[in-house]
Amino acid sequence: MNFSSWPPLLVVDIEGNGCNPPDLVEVAALPVRAGRPDTSTAGAWLTKPRRPVTPFAAGIHGLTNERLADEPGWKEIADQVHALLGTSWICAHHAHVDYKVLCAHLPRWRPAGVLDTLRLAKATYPGLKKYSLDALIDHVQPDLSAAPGPGQRHRATFDAYAAAQLLIAMATHYRTWDQLVAAAVPPGLPGAPDPEEEPTLW
């Protein structure tokens, strides 16, 4: 894989307040450049949700209402998040979820394309029992020692870094960017290859 052929791409991860649809409580966006996660230009934001964080959600990511009480509201940081994402490609684990929530929070934003490490893992490592982020970390054993932020699972900065390392590891199984896109972009999301035309009888 020639990583220099990649378009601008950021690996993203979000954490929510546990409601449906969720309010965001944390967003991370980590650029991948020259086959490496670029933590020096990454973005990470905590935000106080409109509705309280549920006990279940707080138990997963540890971001309680008390912890978020003095953080800015979404409207205060939305332009910053939008500016960093721009029109780059994004990548996330179970990407349609992150894409849908980000679109709801950033109605004027659309990425060039959306890579899904879950979809990519199923194509790259067929036969695994599970394809959760934890299962893939166990299988691939990426180096996560330089992960930014609090350094724990279910925090957006750590999960974005882990997904970036998994993406880079899996990308080495493909010769070209187009092959990676064909394996990693879910149908119906931006960047999905056009379906091949059906042959005609005339």
PDB file of C-alpha atoms in Angstrom:
ATOM      1  CA  MET A   1       0.000   0.000   0.000  1.00  0.00           C
ATOM      2  CA  ASN A   2       1.317   3.413  -0.987  1.00  0.00           C
ATOM      3  CA  PHE A   3       0.119   5.612   1.856  1.00  0.00           C
ATOM      4  CA  SER A   4       1.181   8.753   0.001  1.00  0.00           C
ATOM      5  CA  SER A   5      -1.696   8.114  -2.414  1.00  0.00           C
ATOM      6  CA  TRP A   6      -4.298   8.579   0.325  1.00  0.00           C
ATOM      7  CA  PRO A   7      -6.519  11.651   0.274  1.00  0.00           C
ATOM      8  CA  PRO A   8      -6.865  13.699   3.487  1.00  0.00           C
ATOM      9  CA  LEU A   9      -8.367  11.409   6.122  1.00  0.00           C
ATOM     10  CA  LEU A  10      -9.285  11.687   9.791  1.00  0.00           C
ATOM     11  CA  VAL A  11     -10.197   8.839  12.102  1.00  0.00           C
ATOM     12  CA  VAL A  12     -13.064   9.960  14.313  1.00  0.00           C
ATOM     13  CA  ASP A  13     -14.741   8.718  17.438  1.00  0.00           C
ATOM     14  CA  ILE A  14     -17.633  10.101  19.433  1.00  0.00           C
ATOM     15  CA  GLU A  15     -19.141   9.471  22.848  1.00  0.00           C
ATOM     16  CA  GLY A  16     -22.750  10.281  23.686  1.00  0.00           C
ATOM     17  CA  ASN A  17     -25.000  10.948  26.644  1.00  0.00           C
ATOM     18  CA  GLY A  18     -26.912   7.681  26.294  1.00  0.00           C
ATOM     19  CA  CYS A  19     -30.130   9.185  24.918  1.00  0.00           C
ATOM     20  CA  ASN A  20     -31.677   8.241  21.575  1.00  0.00           C
ATOM     21  CA  PRO A  21     -30.807  10.153  19.488  1.00  0.00           C
ATOM     22  CA  PRO A  22     -27.695  11.025  21.488  1.00  0.00           C
ATOM     23  CA  ASP A  23     -26.254  14.351  22.452  1.00  0.00           C
ATOM     24  CA  LEU A  24     -22.486  14.383  22.050  1.00  0.00           C
ATOM     25  CA  VAL A  25     -20.256  14.563  25.101  1.00  0.00           C
ATOM     26  CA  GLU A  26     -16.883  13.936  23.413  1.00  0.00           C
ATOM     27  CA  VAL A  27     -15.501  14.116  19.879  1.00  0.00           C
ATOM     28  CA  ALA A  28     -12.026  13.215  18.624  1.00  0.00           C
ATOM     29  CA  ALA A  29     -10.617  13.564  15.104  1.00  0.00           C
ATOM     30  CA  LEU A  30      -7.167  12.175  14.356  1.00  0.00           C
ATOM     31  CA  PRO A  31      -5.502  12.772  10.976  1.00  0.00           C
ATOM     32  CA  VAL A  32      -3.613   9.905   9.311  1.00  0.00           C
ATOM     33  CA  ARG A  33      -0.648  11.115   7.300  1.00  0.00           C
ATOM     34  CA  ALA A  34       2.014   9.039   5.530  1.00  0.00           C
ATOM     35  CA  GLY A  35       0.696   5.883   7.137  1.00  0.00           C
ATOM     36  CA  ARG A  36       0.815   7.200  10.703  1.00  0.00           C
ATOM     37  CA  PRO A  37      -1.627   8.813  13.101  1.00  0.00           C
ATOM     38  CA  ASP A  38      -0.721  12.492  13.500  1.00  0.00           C
ATOM     39  CA  THR A  39      -1.462  13.314  17.121  1.00  0.00           C
ATOM     40  CA  SER A  40       0.128  16.772  16.762  1.00  0.00           C
ATOM     41  CA  THR A  41      -2.798  18.051  14.665  1.00  0.00           C
ATOM     42  CA  ALA A  42      -5.588  15.987  16.213  1.00  0.00           C
ATOM     43  CA  GLY A  43      -8.684  17.585  17.692  1.00  0.00           C
ATOM     44  CA  ALA A  44     -10.472  16.565  20.873  1.00  0.00           C
ATOM     45  CA  TRP A  45     -13.450  18.229  22.498  1.00  0.00           C
ATOM     46  CA  LEU A  46     -15.579  17.655  25.566  1.00  0.00           C
ATOM     47  CA  THR A  47     -19.033  19.207  25.479  1.00  0.00           C
ATOM     48  CA  LYS A  48     -21.880  19.563  27.944  1.00  0.00           C
ATOM     49  CA  PRO A  49     -24.945  17.813  26.483  1.00  0.00           C
ATOM     50  CA  ARG A  50     -28.399  19.404  26.359  1.00  0.00           C
ATOM     51  CA  ARG A  51     -29.847  16.410  28.210  1.00  0.00           C
ATOM     52  CA  PRO A  52     -28.156  14.742  31.199  1.00  0.00           C
ATOM     53  CA  VAL A  53     -25.783  11.825  30.717  1.00  0.00           C
ATOM     54  CA  THR A  54     -27.516   8.583  31.635  1.00  0.00           C
ATOM     55  CA  PRO A  55     -25.960   6.435  34.382  1.00  0.00           C
ATOM     56  CA  PHE A  56     -25.422   3.637  31.838  1.00  0.00           C
ATOM     57  CA  ALA A  57     -23.464   5.886  29.462  1.00  0.00           C
ATOM     58  CA  ALA A  58     -21.439   7.413  32.283  1.00  0.00           C
ATOM     59  CA  GLY A  59     -20.566   3.920  33.448  1.00  0.00           C
ATOM     60  CA  ILE A  60     -19.070   3.147  30.031  1.00  0.00           C
ATOM     61  CA  HIS A  61     -17.019   6.259  29.249  1.00  0.00           C
ATOM     62  CA  GLY A  62     -16.736   7.781  32.704  1.00  0.00           C
ATOM     63  CA  LEU A  63     -17.965  11.218  31.615  1.00  0.00           C
ATOM     64  CA  THR A  64     -20.471  12.181  34.284  1.00  0.00           C
ATOM     65  CA  ASN A  65     -22.732  15.218  34.393  1.00  0.00           C
ATOM     66  CA  GLU A  66     -20.505  16.653  37.103  1.00  0.00           C
ATOM     67  CA  ARG A  67     -17.406  16.197  34.934  1.00  0.00           C
ATOM     68  CA  LEU A  68     -19.061  17.952  31.984  1.00  0.00           C
ATOM     69  CA  ALA A  69     -20.808  20.716  33.925  1.00  0.00           C
ATOM     70  CA  ASP A  70     -18.271  23.419  32.999  1.00  0.00           C
ATOM     71  CA  GLU A  71     -17.557  22.279  29.428  1.00  0.00           C
ATOM     72  CA  PRO A  72     -18.820  24.347  26.481  1.00  0.00           C
ATOM     73  CA  GLY A  73     -22.127  23.538  24.837  1.00  0.00           C
ATOM     74  CA  TRP A  74     -22.157  22.050  21.350  1.00  0.00           C
ATOM     75  CA  LYS A  75     -22.921  25.365  19.655  1.00  0.00           C
ATOM     76  CA  GLU A  76     -19.711  26.794  21.102  1.00  0.00           C
ATOM     77  CA  ILE A  77     -17.471  24.152  19.538  1.00  0.00           C
ATOM     78  CA  ALA A  78     -19.402  23.057  16.430  1.00  0.00           C
ATOM     79  CA  ASP A  79     -17.522  25.414  14.092  1.00  0.00           C
ATOM     80  CA  GLN A  80     -14.166  24.161  15.389  1.00  0.00           C
ATOM     81  CA  VAL A  81     -15.146  20.536  14.781  1.00  0.00           C
ATOM     82  CA  HIS A  82     -16.514  21.363  11.334  1.00  0.00           C
ATOM     83  CA  ALA A  83     -13.343  23.263  10.403  1.00  0.00           C
ATOM     84  CA  LEU A  84     -11.074  20.349  11.312  1.00  0.00           C
ATOM     85  CA  LEU A  85     -13.202  17.746   9.535  1.00  0.00           C
ATOM     86  CA  GLY A  86     -13.607  19.917   6.448  1.00  0.00           C
ATOM     87  CA  THR A  87     -14.304  17.799   3.386  1.00  0.00           C
ATOM     88  CA  SER A  88     -11.763  15.100   4.276  1.00  0.00           C
ATOM     89  CA  TRP A  89     -12.507  11.414   4.318  1.00  0.00           C
ATOM     90  CA  ILE A  90     -13.366  10.054   7.743  1.00  0.00           C
ATOM     91  CA  CYS A  91     -12.897   6.608   9.241  1.00  0.00           C
ATOM     92  CA  ALA A  92     -14.570   5.111  12.301  1.00  0.00           C
ATOM     93  CA  HIS A  93     -15.419   1.745  13.791  1.00  0.00           C
ATOM     94  CA  HIS A  94     -19.070   0.994  12.995  1.00  0.00           C
ATOM     95  CA  ALA A  95     -18.829   4.151  10.943  1.00  0.00           C
ATOM     96  CA  HIS A  96     -22.465   4.624   9.990  1.00  0.00           C
ATOM     97  CA  VAL A  97     -23.249   5.414  13.648  1.00  0.00           C
ATOM     98  CA  ASP A  98     -20.589   8.122  13.974  1.00  0.00           C
ATOM     99  CA  TYR A  99     -21.460   9.493  10.545  1.00  0.00           C
ATOM    100  CA  LYS A 100     -25.174   9.716  11.319  1.00  0.00           C
ATOM    101  CA  VAL A 101     -24.647  11.425  14.682  1.00  0.00           C
ATOM    102  CA  LEU A 102     -22.067  13.872  13.307  1.00  0.00           C
ATOM    103  CA  CYS A 103     -24.359  14.765  10.411  1.00  0.00           C
ATOM    104  CA  ALA A 104     -27.174  15.470  12.877  1.00  0.00           C
ATOM    105  CA  HIS A 105     -24.889  17.772  14.864  1.00  0.00           C
ATOM    106  CA  LEU A 106     -23.200  19.342  11.788  1.00  0.00           C
ATOM    107  CA  PRO A 107     -25.989  19.672   9.198  1.00  0.00           C
ATOM    108  CA  ARG A 108     -23.778  21.560   6.704  1.00  0.00           C
ATOM    109  CA  TRP A 109     -20.931  19.022   6.852  1.00  0.00           C
ATOM    110  CA  ARG A 110     -20.372  16.174   4.426  1.00  0.00           C
ATOM    111  CA  PRO A 111     -17.147  14.161   4.168  1.00  0.00           C
ATOM    112  CA  ALA A 112     -15.599  13.065   0.896  1.00  0.00           C
ATOM    113  CA  GLY A 113     -16.042   9.469   1.989  1.00  0.00           C
ATOM    114  CA  VAL A 114     -16.486   7.187   4.991  1.00  0.00           C
ATOM    115  CA  LEU A 115     -14.279   4.189   5.790  1.00  0.00           C
ATOM    116  CA  ASP A 116     -15.528   1.643   8.322  1.00  0.00           C
ATOM    117  CA  THR A 117     -12.911  -0.404  10.190  1.00  0.00           C
ATOM    118  CA  LEU A 118     -15.621  -2.911  11.167  1.00  0.00           C
ATOM    119  CA  ARG A 119     -16.513  -3.596   7.533  1.00  0.00           C
ATOM    120  CA  LEU A 120     -12.844  -3.606   6.579  1.00  0.00           C
ATOM    121  CA  ALA A 121     -11.977  -6.080   9.337  1.00  0.00           C
ATOM    122  CA  LYS A 122     -14.619  -8.538   8.155  1.00  0.00           C
ATOM    123  CA  ALA A 123     -13.075  -8.437   4.672  1.00  0.00           C
ATOM    124  CA  THR A 124      -9.483  -8.549   5.916  1.00  0.00           C
ATOM    125  CA  TYR A 125      -9.788 -11.109   8.712  1.00  0.00           C
ATOM    126  CA  PRO A 126     -12.629 -13.462   7.744  1.00  0.00           C
ATOM    127  CA  GLY A 127     -13.500 -16.038  10.342  1.00  0.00           C
ATOM    128  CA  LEU A 128     -12.949 -14.051  13.523  1.00  0.00           C
ATOM    129  CA  LYS A 129     -15.539 -14.755  16.197  1.00  0.00           C
ATOM    130  CA  LYS A 130     -15.972 -11.071  17.002  1.00  0.00           C
ATOM    131  CA  TYR A 131     -15.201  -7.792  15.261  1.00  0.00           C
ATOM    132  CA  SER A 132     -15.575  -5.370  18.143  1.00  0.00           C
ATOM    133  CA  LEU A 133     -12.825  -2.821  18.686  1.00  0.00           C
ATOM    134  CA  ASP A 134     -11.584  -4.829  21.676  1.00  0.00           C
ATOM    135  CA  ALA A 135     -11.548  -8.072  19.667  1.00  0.00           C
ATOM    136  CA  LEU A 136      -9.590  -6.448  16.845  1.00  0.00           C
ATOM    137  CA  ILE A 137      -7.098  -4.908  19.260  1.00  0.00           C
ATOM    138  CA  ASP A 138      -6.541  -8.388  20.707  1.00  0.00           C
ATOM    139  CA  HIS A 139      -6.142  -9.875  17.225  1.00  0.00           C
ATOM    140  CA  VAL A 140      -3.912  -7.227  15.623  1.00  0.00           C
ATOM    141  CA  GLN A 141      -1.992  -6.171  18.743  1.00  0.00           C
ATOM    142  CA  PRO A 142      -1.326  -2.589  17.586  1.00  0.00           C
ATOM    143  CA  ASP A 143       1.020  -0.351  19.560  1.00  0.00           C
ATOM    144  CA  LEU A 144      -1.277   1.930  21.555  1.00  0.00           C
ATOM    145  CA  SER A 145       1.359   3.252  23.942  1.00  0.00           C
ATOM    146  CA  ALA A 146       1.323   6.707  22.311  1.00  0.00           C
ATOM    147  CA  ALA A 147      -2.450   7.122  22.412  1.00  0.00           C
ATOM    148  CA  PRO A 148      -3.330  10.686  23.426  1.00  0.00           C
ATOM    149  CA  GLY A 149      -5.733  11.761  26.128  1.00  0.00           C
ATOM    150  CA  PRO A 150      -6.726   9.699  29.174  1.00  0.00           C
ATOM    151  CA  GLY A 151      -5.535   6.468  27.546  1.00  0.00           C
ATOM    152  CA  GLN A 152      -8.582   4.328  28.230  1.00  0.00           C
ATOM    153  CA  ARG A 153     -11.145   2.506  26.139  1.00  0.00           C
ATOM    154  CA  HIS A 154     -14.440   4.253  25.467  1.00  0.00           C
ATOM    155  CA  ARG A 155     -12.814   7.658  25.508  1.00  0.00           C
ATOM    156  CA  ALA A 156     -12.904   9.234  22.078  1.00  0.00           C
ATOM    157  CA  THR A 157      -9.202  10.091  21.831  1.00  0.00           C
ATOM    158  CA  PHE A 158      -8.062   6.584  22.718  1.00  0.00           C
ATOM    159  CA  ASP A 159     -10.607   4.830  20.522  1.00  0.00           C
ATOM    160  CA  ALA A 160      -9.798   7.057  17.536  1.00  0.00           C
ATOM    161  CA  TYR A 161      -6.101   6.265  17.949  1.00  0.00           C
ATOM    162  CA  ALA A 162      -6.813   2.542  18.243  1.00  0.00           C
ATOM    163  CA  ALA A 163      -9.020   2.600  15.133  1.00  0.00           C
ATOM    164  CA  ALA A 164      -6.319   4.528  13.258  1.00  0.00           C
ATOM    165  CA  GLN A 165      -3.692   1.907  14.104  1.00  0.00           C
ATOM    166  CA  LEU A 166      -6.078  -0.866  13.073  1.00  0.00           C
ATOM    167  CA  LEU A 167      -6.834   0.909   9.787  1.00  0.00           C
ATOM    168  CA  ILE A 168      -3.140   1.283   9.000  1.00  0.00           C
ATOM    169  CA  ALA A 169      -2.449  -2.372   9.823  1.00  0.00           C
ATOM    170  CA  MET A 170      -5.336  -3.611   7.684  1.00  0.00           C
ATOM    171  CA  ALA A 171      -4.469  -1.284   4.800  1.00  0.00           C
ATOM    172  CA  THR A 172      -1.212  -3.191   4.264  1.00  0.00           C
ATOM    173  CA  HIS A 173      -3.337  -6.110   3.013  1.00  0.00           C
ATOM    174  CA  TYR A 174      -4.470  -4.031   0.007  1.00  0.00           C
ATOM    175  CA  ARG A 175      -2.422  -2.824  -2.937  1.00  0.00           C
ATOM    176  CA  THR A 176      -4.280   0.383  -3.742  1.00  0.00           C
ATOM    177  CA  TRP A 177      -6.506   3.011  -2.169  1.00  0.00           C
ATOM    178  CA  ASP A 178      -9.335   1.961  -4.492  1.00  0.00           C
ATOM    179  CA  GLN A 179      -9.130  -1.626  -3.243  1.00  0.00           C
ATOM    180  CA  LEU A 180      -9.241  -0.378   0.338  1.00  0.00           C
ATOM    181  CA  VAL A 181     -12.278   1.775  -0.436  1.00  0.00           C
ATOM    182  CA  ALA A 182     -14.067  -1.160  -2.064  1.00  0.00           C
ATOM    183  CA  ALA A 183     -13.564  -3.219   1.098  1.00  0.00           C
ATOM    184  CA  ALA A 184     -14.161  -0.510   3.704  1.00  0.00           C
ATOM    185  CA  VAL A 185     -16.942   1.856   2.575  1.00  0.00           C
ATOM    186  CA  PRO A 186     -20.451   0.685   3.489  1.00  0.00           C
ATOM    187  CA  PRO A 187     -23.018   0.898   0.675  1.00  0.00           C
ATOM    188  CA  GLY A 188     -24.959   4.124   0.691  1.00  0.00           C
ATOM    189  CA  LEU A 189     -22.336   6.162   2.526  1.00  0.00           C
ATOM    190  CA  PRO A 190     -20.181   8.851   0.875  1.00  0.00           C
ATOM    191  CA  GLY A 191     -17.305   7.430  -1.148  1.00  0.00           C
ATOM    192  CA  ALA A 192     -18.944   4.075  -1.845  1.00  0.00           C
ATOM    193  CA  PRO A 193     -17.924   2.744  -5.269  1.00  0.00           C
ATOM    194  CA  ASP A 194     -20.623   2.858  -7.912  1.00  0.00           C
ATOM    195  CA  PRO A 195     -22.215  -0.558  -8.375  1.00  0.00           C
ATOM    196  CA  GLU A 196     -21.076  -2.275 -11.520  1.00  0.00           C
ATOM    197  CA  GLU A 197     -23.477  -1.993 -14.394  1.00  0.00           C
ATOM    198  CA  GLU A 198     -25.437  -5.103 -15.218  1.00  0.00           C
ATOM    199  CA  PRO A 199     -24.507  -6.567 -18.584  1.00  0.00           C
ATOM    200  CA  THR A 200     -27.142  -6.133 -21.225  1.00  0.00           C
ATOM    201  CA  LEU A 201     -28.325  -8.604 -23.843  1.00  0.00           C
ATOM    202  CA  TRP A 202     -27.797  -6.249 -26.774  1.00  0.00           C
TER     203      TRP A 202
END
